[in-house]
Amino acid sequence: MLKLQPITQKAAKVYINEIHRHHKAPVGSIFQIACIDTENPADILGVIMVGRPVCRHHNGKGMCEVNRLATTGAKNVCSFLYAAAARVAKNLGYSQIITYILETEHGSSLKASGWKHDYTSAGGSWNVPSRKRQEKVFPQCKKKRYAKQLER
């Protein structure tokens, strides 16, 4: 049986850096949650980190963003963590939670958790003259944004 467990930001970053397929852990977060199996509580099955929206235009609008989710691939862990993150965000007073996935990912866990696909980005590099970014470190393909309205 799956169970939520608190995890420090430092431990969440270590976990994500070890197992995430294409990203390193974000710099910071508002909160993070781990998922364990009650039959083997020493093994973490997944971690989710929620922070400020990466897009500066979304800051200060009652929105938070799942900046990273990493799992071992165990069944139902992704949807379990997405649902838990939405509940915590709602309890913290946020009105919406969002996340982005690669265009090639299907989003089944998000759909199962009640999230809705609402936008597809153009993709590409974030490197601009006013703010230099490393090229080819992150996937530059189109991204699908999923959102969940958090009723109050």
XYZ file of N, CA, C and O in Angstrom:
608
model
N 0.843 -1.176 0.000
C 0.000 0.000 0.000
C 0.893 1.247 0.000
O 1.896 1.307 0.691
N 0.513 2.241 -0.788
C 1.283 3.473 -0.875
C 0.970 4.391 0.297
O -0.152 4.456 0.773
N 1.999 5.116 0.735
C 1.847 6.034 1.850
C 2.716 7.264 1.601
O 3.830 7.147 1.086
N 2.206 8.426 1.990
C 2.980 9.658 1.899
C 3.915 9.762 3.087
O 3.607 9.275 4.179
N 5.035 10.428 2.858
C 6.004 10.601 3.930
C 6.702 11.949 3.739
O 7.047 12.303 2.614
N 6.925 12.692 4.814
C 7.680 13.938 4.679
C 9.115 13.638 4.227
O 9.656 12.570 4.516
N 9.702 14.588 3.522
C 11.096 14.458 3.096
C 11.699 15.857 3.071
O 11.018 16.827 2.719
N 12.935 15.968 3.464
C 13.594 17.274 3.435
C 13.896 17.660 1.991
O 13.993 16.804 1.109
N 14.080 18.955 1.788
C 14.421 19.430 0.454
C 15.750 18.822 -0.002
O 15.889 18.396 -1.148
N 16.701 18.740 0.903
C 18.010 18.180 0.570
C 17.901 16.718 0.131
O 18.478 16.312 -0.886
N 17.144 15.917 0.886
C 16.979 14.500 0.540
C 16.203 14.333 -0.766
O 16.509 13.445 -1.570
N 15.210 15.193 -0.991
C 14.441 15.134 -2.237
C 15.346 15.426 -3.433
O 15.257 14.761 -4.470
N 16.228 16.407 -3.303
C 17.150 16.745 -4.385
C 18.098 15.595 -4.692
O 18.353 15.280 -5.862
N 18.613 14.957 -3.659
C 19.508 13.808 -3.854
C 18.781 12.708 -4.616
O 19.298 12.152 -5.592
N 17.559 12.392 -4.187
C 16.762 11.350 -4.837
C 16.528 11.683 -6.309
O 16.732 10.853 -7.195
N 16.090 12.900 -6.584
C 15.784 13.308 -7.958
C 17.044 13.298 -8.820
O 17.024 12.804 -9.958
N 18.144 13.799 -8.298
C 19.388 13.803 -9.071
C 19.858 12.392 -9.404
O 20.509 12.186 -10.424
N 19.520 11.429 -8.570
C 19.928 10.048 -8.822
C 19.063 9.348 -9.865
O 19.575 8.538 -10.634
N 17.749 9.644 -9.912
C 16.901 8.812 -10.763
C 16.094 9.532 -11.847
O 15.519 8.863 -12.703
N 16.052 10.863 -11.856
C 15.241 11.525 -12.888
C 15.878 11.323 -14.263
O 17.094 11.383 -14.404
N 15.033 11.085 -15.268
C 15.514 10.734 -16.607
C 16.204 11.876 -17.350
O 17.123 11.639 -18.114
N 15.741 13.111 -17.199
C 16.276 14.174 -18.045
C 16.448 15.529 -17.364
O 16.741 16.513 -18.029
N 16.276 15.609 -16.058
C 16.474 16.878 -15.356
C 17.169 16.644 -14.027
O 17.024 15.602 -13.399
N 17.858 17.692 -13.587
C 18.379 17.700 -12.226
C 17.287 18.271 -11.322
O 16.289 18.814 -11.797
N 17.496 18.186 -10.032
C 16.542 18.734 -9.067
C 16.474 20.248 -9.206
O 17.472 20.888 -9.532
N 15.298 20.830 -8.945
C 15.213 22.292 -8.970
C 16.011 22.899 -7.815
O 16.322 22.223 -6.834
N 16.301 24.180 -7.927
C 17.096 24.870 -6.906
C 16.371 24.896 -5.571
O 16.961 24.668 -4.521
N 15.077 25.175 -5.592
C 14.318 25.255 -4.351
C 12.900 24.742 -4.530
O 12.510 24.340 -5.619
N 12.137 24.774 -3.458
C 10.749 24.328 -3.514
C 9.968 24.943 -2.352
O 10.546 25.382 -1.366
N 8.662 24.940 -2.508
C 7.774 25.363 -1.435
C 7.540 24.182 -0.501
O 7.570 24.303 0.708
N 7.308 23.010 -1.113
C 7.183 21.772 -0.342
C 7.555 20.591 -1.219
O 7.599 20.690 -2.439
N 7.838 19.476 -0.572
C 8.181 18.239 -1.260
C 7.600 17.076 -0.467
O 7.458 17.167 0.752
N 7.251 16.015 -1.184
C 6.612 14.851 -0.562
C 7.255 13.588 -1.132
O 7.545 13.515 -2.322
N 7.434 12.591 -0.280
C 7.919 11.290 -0.719
C 6.780 10.281 -0.649
O 5.822 10.468 0.097
N 6.917 9.222 -1.422
C 5.958 8.116 -1.392
C 6.721 6.838 -1.069
O 7.776 6.575 -1.654
N 6.187 6.065 -0.127
C 6.796 4.785 0.250
C 5.751 3.688 0.163
O 4.561 3.952 0.081
N 6.209 2.462 0.199
C 5.332 1.296 0.283
C 5.319 0.883 1.752
O 6.377 0.721 2.366
N 4.140 0.729 2.329
C 4.048 0.400 3.763
C 4.708 -0.937 4.096
O 5.118 -1.153 5.230
N 4.824 -1.832 3.108
C 5.463 -3.134 3.360
C 6.990 -3.017 3.420
O 7.650 -3.892 3.958
N 7.534 -1.974 2.824
C 8.978 -1.761 2.846
C 9.256 -0.259 2.965
O 9.692 0.379 2.012
N 8.984 0.322 4.140
C 9.062 1.770 4.315
C 10.448 2.381 4.140
O 10.575 3.589 4.006
N 11.498 1.584 4.114
C 12.844 2.124 3.947
C 13.103 2.555 2.499
O 13.989 3.360 2.242
N 12.332 2.013 1.562
C 12.536 2.317 0.151
C 11.573 3.397 -0.316
O 10.356 3.234 -0.245
N 12.127 4.504 -0.803
C 11.303 5.569 -1.362
C 10.970 5.206 -2.803
O 11.856 4.900 -3.604
N 9.671 5.251 -3.137
C 9.211 4.915 -4.479
C 9.150 6.136 -5.393
O 9.170 5.990 -6.618
N 9.031 7.319 -4.807
C 8.955 8.526 -5.620
C 8.991 9.776 -4.767
O 8.717 9.736 -3.567
N 9.322 10.891 -5.422
C 9.390 12.193 -4.763
C 8.822 13.243 -5.705
O 9.065 13.196 -6.912
N 8.078 14.189 -5.138
C 7.550 15.315 -5.903
C 7.998 16.596 -5.221
O 8.004 16.680 -3.997
N 8.420 17.579 -6.045
C 8.822 18.883 -5.515
C 7.934 19.949 -6.163
O 7.793 19.998 -7.382
N 7.343 20.799 -5.324
C 6.441 21.843 -5.786
C 7.025 23.195 -5.378
O 7.419 23.379 -4.232
N 7.058 24.119 -6.338
C 7.634 25.431 -6.067
C 6.891 26.535 -6.788
O 5.768 26.348 -7.276
N 7.552 27.677 -6.876
C 6.988 28.801 -7.623
C 6.961 28.438 -9.101
O 7.814 27.679 -9.565
N 6.017 29.010 -9.845
C 6.021 28.765 -11.291
C 7.316 29.270 -11.926
O 7.821 30.337 -11.566
N 7.858 28.497 -12.842
C 9.079 28.883 -13.532
C 8.829 30.130 -14.382
O 9.659 31.027 -14.429
N 7.673 30.203 -15.021
C 7.318 31.364 -15.837
C 7.017 32.548 -14.919
O 6.078 32.500 -14.120
N 7.791 33.602 -15.034
C 7.634 34.747 -14.132
C 6.262 35.407 -14.246
O 5.799 36.048 -13.314
N 5.589 35.236 -15.372
C 4.269 35.843 -15.556
C 3.194 35.170 -14.691
O 2.119 35.729 -14.498
N 3.482 33.975 -14.190
C 2.514 33.258 -13.352
C 2.714 33.518 -11.860
O 1.878 33.155 -11.050
N 3.843 34.123 -11.488
C 4.116 34.372 -10.067
C 3.135 35.378 -9.485
O 2.718 36.316 -10.141
N 2.757 35.162 -8.250
C 1.870 36.081 -7.551
C 0.416 35.981 -7.975
O -0.378 36.865 -7.681
N 0.058 34.911 -8.648
C -1.320 34.749 -9.126
C -2.004 33.541 -8.499
O -2.897 32.956 -9.087
N -1.573 33.157 -7.302
C -2.199 32.044 -6.605
C -1.889 30.689 -7.216
O -2.639 29.739 -7.046
N -0.763 30.608 -7.925
C -0.414 29.399 -8.653
C 0.908 28.835 -8.142
O 1.818 29.584 -7.812
N 0.990 27.514 -8.068
C 2.258 26.858 -7.787
C 2.487 25.810 -8.881
O 1.567 25.495 -9.639
N 3.708 25.293 -8.959
C 4.062 24.387 -10.052
C 4.796 23.161 -9.531
O 5.708 23.281 -8.708
N 4.412 22.000 -10.023
C 5.199 20.797 -9.779
C 6.437 20.955 -10.653
O 6.355 20.875 -11.875
N 7.567 21.231 -10.015
C 8.801 21.454 -10.751
C 9.540 20.162 -11.054
O 10.322 20.111 -12.000
N 9.293 19.126 -10.258
C 9.941 17.855 -10.530
C 9.200 16.716 -9.862
O 8.736 16.839 -8.729
N 9.101 15.598 -10.581
C 8.543 14.348 -10.062
C 9.448 13.231 -10.555
O 9.744 13.160 -11.755
N 9.902 12.391 -9.660
C 10.747 11.262 -10.028
C 10.285 10.038 -9.261
O 10.008 10.129 -8.061
N 10.170 8.919 -9.956
C 9.743 7.672 -9.306
C 10.587 6.502 -9.797
O 11.273 6.602 -10.814
N 10.460 5.395 -9.086
C 11.125 4.156 -9.494
C 10.364 3.465 -10.618
O 10.840 2.489 -11.170
N 9.176 3.942 -10.919
C 8.339 3.302 -11.924
C 7.288 2.390 -11.300
O 6.521 1.741 -12.019
N 7.224 2.352 -9.974
C 6.230 1.521 -9.290
C 4.822 2.004 -9.651
O 4.583 3.199 -9.826
N 3.902 1.075 -9.743
C 2.539 1.344 -10.178
C 1.829 2.362 -9.274
O 1.899 2.266 -8.052
N 1.154 3.328 -9.894
C 0.300 4.335 -9.263
C 1.030 5.405 -8.447
O 0.383 6.283 -7.875
N 2.341 5.378 -8.400
C 3.074 6.341 -7.578
C 2.941 7.759 -8.128
O 2.718 8.708 -7.373
N 3.043 7.915 -9.447
C 2.939 9.258 -10.037
C 1.593 9.892 -9.727
O 1.527 11.027 -9.236
N 0.509 9.193 -9.999
C -0.818 9.771 -9.764
C -1.052 10.002 -8.271
O -1.679 10.990 -7.880
N -0.525 9.134 -7.424
C -0.634 9.289 -5.973
C 0.039 10.585 -5.523
O -0.514 11.355 -4.730
N 1.239 10.854 -6.055
C 1.972 12.065 -5.680
C 1.352 13.325 -6.286
O 1.296 14.366 -5.629
N 0.876 13.255 -7.534
C 0.208 14.420 -8.134
C -1.036 14.803 -7.329
O -1.285 15.976 -7.063
N -1.828 13.816 -6.936
C -3.034 14.091 -6.148
C -2.675 14.676 -4.777
O -3.317 15.619 -4.308
N -1.650 14.130 -4.148
C -1.222 14.628 -2.837
C -0.721 16.068 -2.934
O -1.041 16.907 -2.092
N 0.046 16.367 -3.975
C 0.565 17.723 -4.155
C -0.575 18.725 -4.339
O -0.530 19.829 -3.794
N -1.598 18.329 -5.075
C -2.754 19.219 -5.274
C -3.471 19.476 -3.949
O -3.879 20.609 -3.670
N -3.617 18.455 -3.114
C -4.278 18.631 -1.812
C -3.476 19.572 -0.915
O -4.034 20.468 -0.264
N -2.172 19.381 -0.876
C -1.326 20.244 -0.043
C -1.385 21.684 -0.549
O -1.533 22.623 0.233
N -1.278 21.867 -1.871
C -1.333 23.214 -2.450
C -2.658 23.893 -2.116
O -2.695 25.074 -1.762
N -3.742 23.152 -2.201
C -5.059 23.701 -1.854
C -5.088 24.121 -0.389
O -5.561 25.208 -0.047
N -4.568 23.281 0.492
C -4.549 23.595 1.923
C -3.646 24.782 2.246
O -3.856 25.458 3.254
N -2.660 25.047 1.391
C -1.788 26.204 1.576
C -2.391 27.478 0.989
O -1.815 28.547 1.120
N -3.551 27.351 0.335
C -4.246 28.524 -0.168
C -4.062 28.816 -1.645
O -4.518 29.848 -2.133
N -3.403 27.934 -2.377
C -3.232 28.151 -3.817
C -4.538 27.850 -4.540
O -5.320 26.992 -4.122
N -4.762 28.560 -5.644
C -5.987 28.361 -6.419
C -5.770 27.456 -7.630
O -6.718 26.939 -8.201
N -4.511 27.259 -8.021
C -4.212 26.406 -9.170
C -2.821 25.816 -9.016
O -1.906 26.453 -8.497
N -2.662 24.586 -9.500
C -1.358 23.938 -9.551
C -1.140 23.487 -10.993
O -2.077 23.028 -11.647
N 0.080 23.689 -11.478
C 0.394 23.335 -12.860
C 1.649 22.472 -12.911
O 2.414 22.414 -11.941
N 1.866 21.840 -14.050
C 3.117 21.141 -14.324
C 3.282 21.013 -15.822
O 2.310 21.136 -16.580
N 4.501 20.781 -16.247
C 4.808 20.592 -17.657
C 5.422 19.215 -17.845
O 6.250 18.783 -17.032
N 5.022 18.537 -18.924
C 5.627 17.255 -19.277
C 6.078 17.343 -20.734
O 5.610 18.195 -21.488
N 6.972 16.465 -21.122
C 7.433 16.446 -22.501
C 6.279 16.075 -23.426
O 5.383 15.315 -23.049
N 6.334 16.568 -24.646
C 5.286 16.276 -25.628
C 5.149 14.768 -25.873
O 4.065 14.272 -26.144
N 6.226 14.038 -25.707
C 6.217 12.593 -25.945
C 5.630 11.784 -24.794
O 5.380 10.598 -24.932
N 5.427 12.412 -23.643
C 4.843 11.713 -22.492
C 3.320 11.777 -22.582
O 2.753 12.768 -23.042
N 2.655 10.715 -22.150
C 1.203 10.607 -22.349
C 0.357 11.311 -21.294
O -0.786 11.653 -21.546
N 0.837 11.520 -20.096
C 0.086 12.247 -19.077
C -1.002 11.443 -18.382
O -1.895 12.012 -17.758
N -0.945 10.128 -18.456
C -1.983 9.282 -17.849
C -2.122 9.503 -16.356
O -3.232 9.523 -15.823
N -1.006 9.673 -15.663
C -1.048 9.877 -14.213
C -1.713 11.197 -13.863
O -2.445 11.303 -12.876
N -1.463 12.219 -14.669
C -2.099 13.511 -14.441
C -3.595 13.423 -14.678
O -4.394 13.910 -13.881
N -3.974 12.800 -15.764
C -5.403 12.641 -16.079
C -6.100 11.846 -14.980
O -7.213 12.185 -14.574
N -5.449 10.805 -14.481
C -6.034 9.976 -13.422
C -6.215 10.759 -12.124
O -7.077 10.429 -11.312
N -5.414 11.813 -11.953
C -5.484 12.641 -10.745
C -6.388 13.856 -10.911
O -6.438 14.715 -10.032
N -7.069 13.953 -12.053
C -8.007 15.048 -12.267
C -7.406 16.309 -12.854
O -8.032 17.357 -12.865
N -6.178 16.236 -13.356
C -5.552 17.381 -14.001
C -6.004 17.432 -15.452
O -6.332 16.411 -16.055
N -5.986 18.622 -16.048
C -6.420 18.816 -17.434
C -5.299 19.428 -18.265
O -4.636 20.365 -17.826
N -5.120 18.897 -19.472
C -4.167 19.493 -20.412
C -4.775 20.798 -20.902
O -5.889 20.825 -21.393
N -4.030 21.911 -20.748
C -4.608 23.190 -21.151
C -3.731 24.011 -22.091
O -4.144 25.075 -22.552
N -2.524 23.511 -22.401
C -1.641 24.333 -23.222
C -0.466 23.487 -23.693
O -0.015 22.598 -22.970
N 0.038 23.768 -24.891
C 1.268 23.158 -25.374
C 2.223 24.274 -25.759
O 1.871 25.139 -26.571
N 3.407 24.261 -25.171
C 4.394 25.316 -25.443
C 5.090 25.044 -26.766
O 5.072 23.923 -27.285
N 5.756 26.048 -27.269
C 6.478 25.920 -28.531
C 7.805 25.187 -28.364
O 8.382 24.716 -29.338
N 8.284 25.088 -27.145
C 9.571 24.443 -26.915
C 10.710 25.374 -27.270
O 10.518 26.571 -27.472
N 11.896 24.838 -27.349
C 13.064 25.630 -27.710
C 13.930 25.963 -26.516
O 13.681 25.537 -25.394
N 14.947 26.758 -26.775
C 15.926 27.126 -25.757
C 15.442 28.310 -24.925
O 14.730 29.180 -25.422
N 15.879 28.342 -23.674
C 15.609 29.486 -22.813
C 16.780 30.460 -22.835
O 16.795 31.451 -22.128
N 17.787 30.172 -23.630
C 18.967 31.020 -23.704
C 18.644 32.288 -24.492
O 18.258 32.240 -25.651
N 18.769 33.435 -23.838
C 18.542 34.736 -24.472
C 19.703 35.654 -24.091
O 20.364 35.425 -23.079
N 19.960 36.686 -24.902
C 21.105 37.565 -24.596
C 21.070 38.155 -23.190
O 22.107 38.296 -22.550
N 19.880 38.482 -22.697
C 19.792 39.097 -21.366
C 19.928 38.077 -20.234
O 20.128 38.453 -19.086
N 19.796 36.799 -20.554
C 19.906 35.766 -19.526
C 20.453 34.495 -20.164
O 19.701 33.689 -20.709
N 21.743 34.325 -20.069
C 22.404 33.180 -20.693
C 22.027 31.887 -19.968
O 22.004 31.826 -18.751
N 21.721 30.858 -20.731
C 21.406 29.530 -20.201
C 22.262 28.511 -20.939
O 22.644 28.723 -22.095
N 22.517 27.396 -20.305
C 23.262 26.331 -20.955
C 22.400 25.698 -22.039
O 21.244 25.381 -21.815
N 22.977 25.522 -23.200
C 22.268 24.885 -24.310
C 22.349 23.366 -24.161
O 23.323 22.828 -23.641
N 21.346 22.678 -24.607
C 21.295 21.222 -24.725
C 21.428 20.487 -23.399
O 21.752 19.328 -23.359
N 21.214 21.181 -22.290
C 21.223 20.522 -20.986
C 19.830 19.970 -20.704
O 19.675 18.922 -20.102
N 18.795 20.682 -21.172
C 17.419 20.293 -20.941
C 16.739 19.994 -22.272
O 17.097 20.579 -23.294
N 15.736 19.141 -22.256
C 14.996 18.873 -23.500
C 14.386 20.166 -24.041
O 13.807 20.951 -23.290
N 14.528 20.388 -25.320
C 14.036 21.617 -25.935
C 12.809 21.361 -26.815
O 12.410 22.213 -27.591
N 12.200 20.207 -26.656
C 11.005 19.865 -27.423
C 9.784 20.617 -26.862
O 9.878 21.281 -25.838
N 8.659 20.472 -27.535
C 7.420 21.067 -27.031
C 7.074 20.437 -25.685
O 7.384 19.268 -25.439
N 6.424 21.214 -24.817
C 5.989 20.724 -23.501
C 4.482 20.901 -23.379
O 3.931 21.888 -23.844
N 3.845 19.934 -22.757
C 2.405 20.022 -22.494
C 2.208 20.481 -21.054
O 2.808 19.924 -20.133
N 1.386 21.508 -20.883
C 1.084 21.981 -19.537
C -0.233 21.366 -19.084
O -1.225 21.379 -19.804
N -0.216 20.842 -17.870
C -1.420 20.327 -17.219
C -1.686 21.206 -16.004
O -0.758 21.676 -15.347
N -2.960 21.415 -15.709
C -3.354 22.269 -14.582
C -4.497 21.619 -13.821
O -5.266 20.830 -14.372
N -4.579 21.965 -12.574
C -5.709 21.534 -11.735
C -6.168 22.742 -10.939
O -5.370 23.387 -10.236
N -7.449 23.058 -11.091
C -8.052 24.134 -10.306
C -8.297 23.605 -8.900
O -8.790 22.494 -8.723
N -7.955 24.403 -7.912
C -8.083 23.989 -6.520
C -9.234 24.756 -5.887
O -9.078 25.901 -5.494
N -10.366 24.118 -5.825
C -11.581 24.745 -5.281
C -11.357 25.088 -3.824
O -10.711 24.347 -3.089
N -11.927 26.194 -3.391
C -11.815 26.587 -1.971
C -13.145 26.463 -1.296
O -14.179 26.581 -1.817
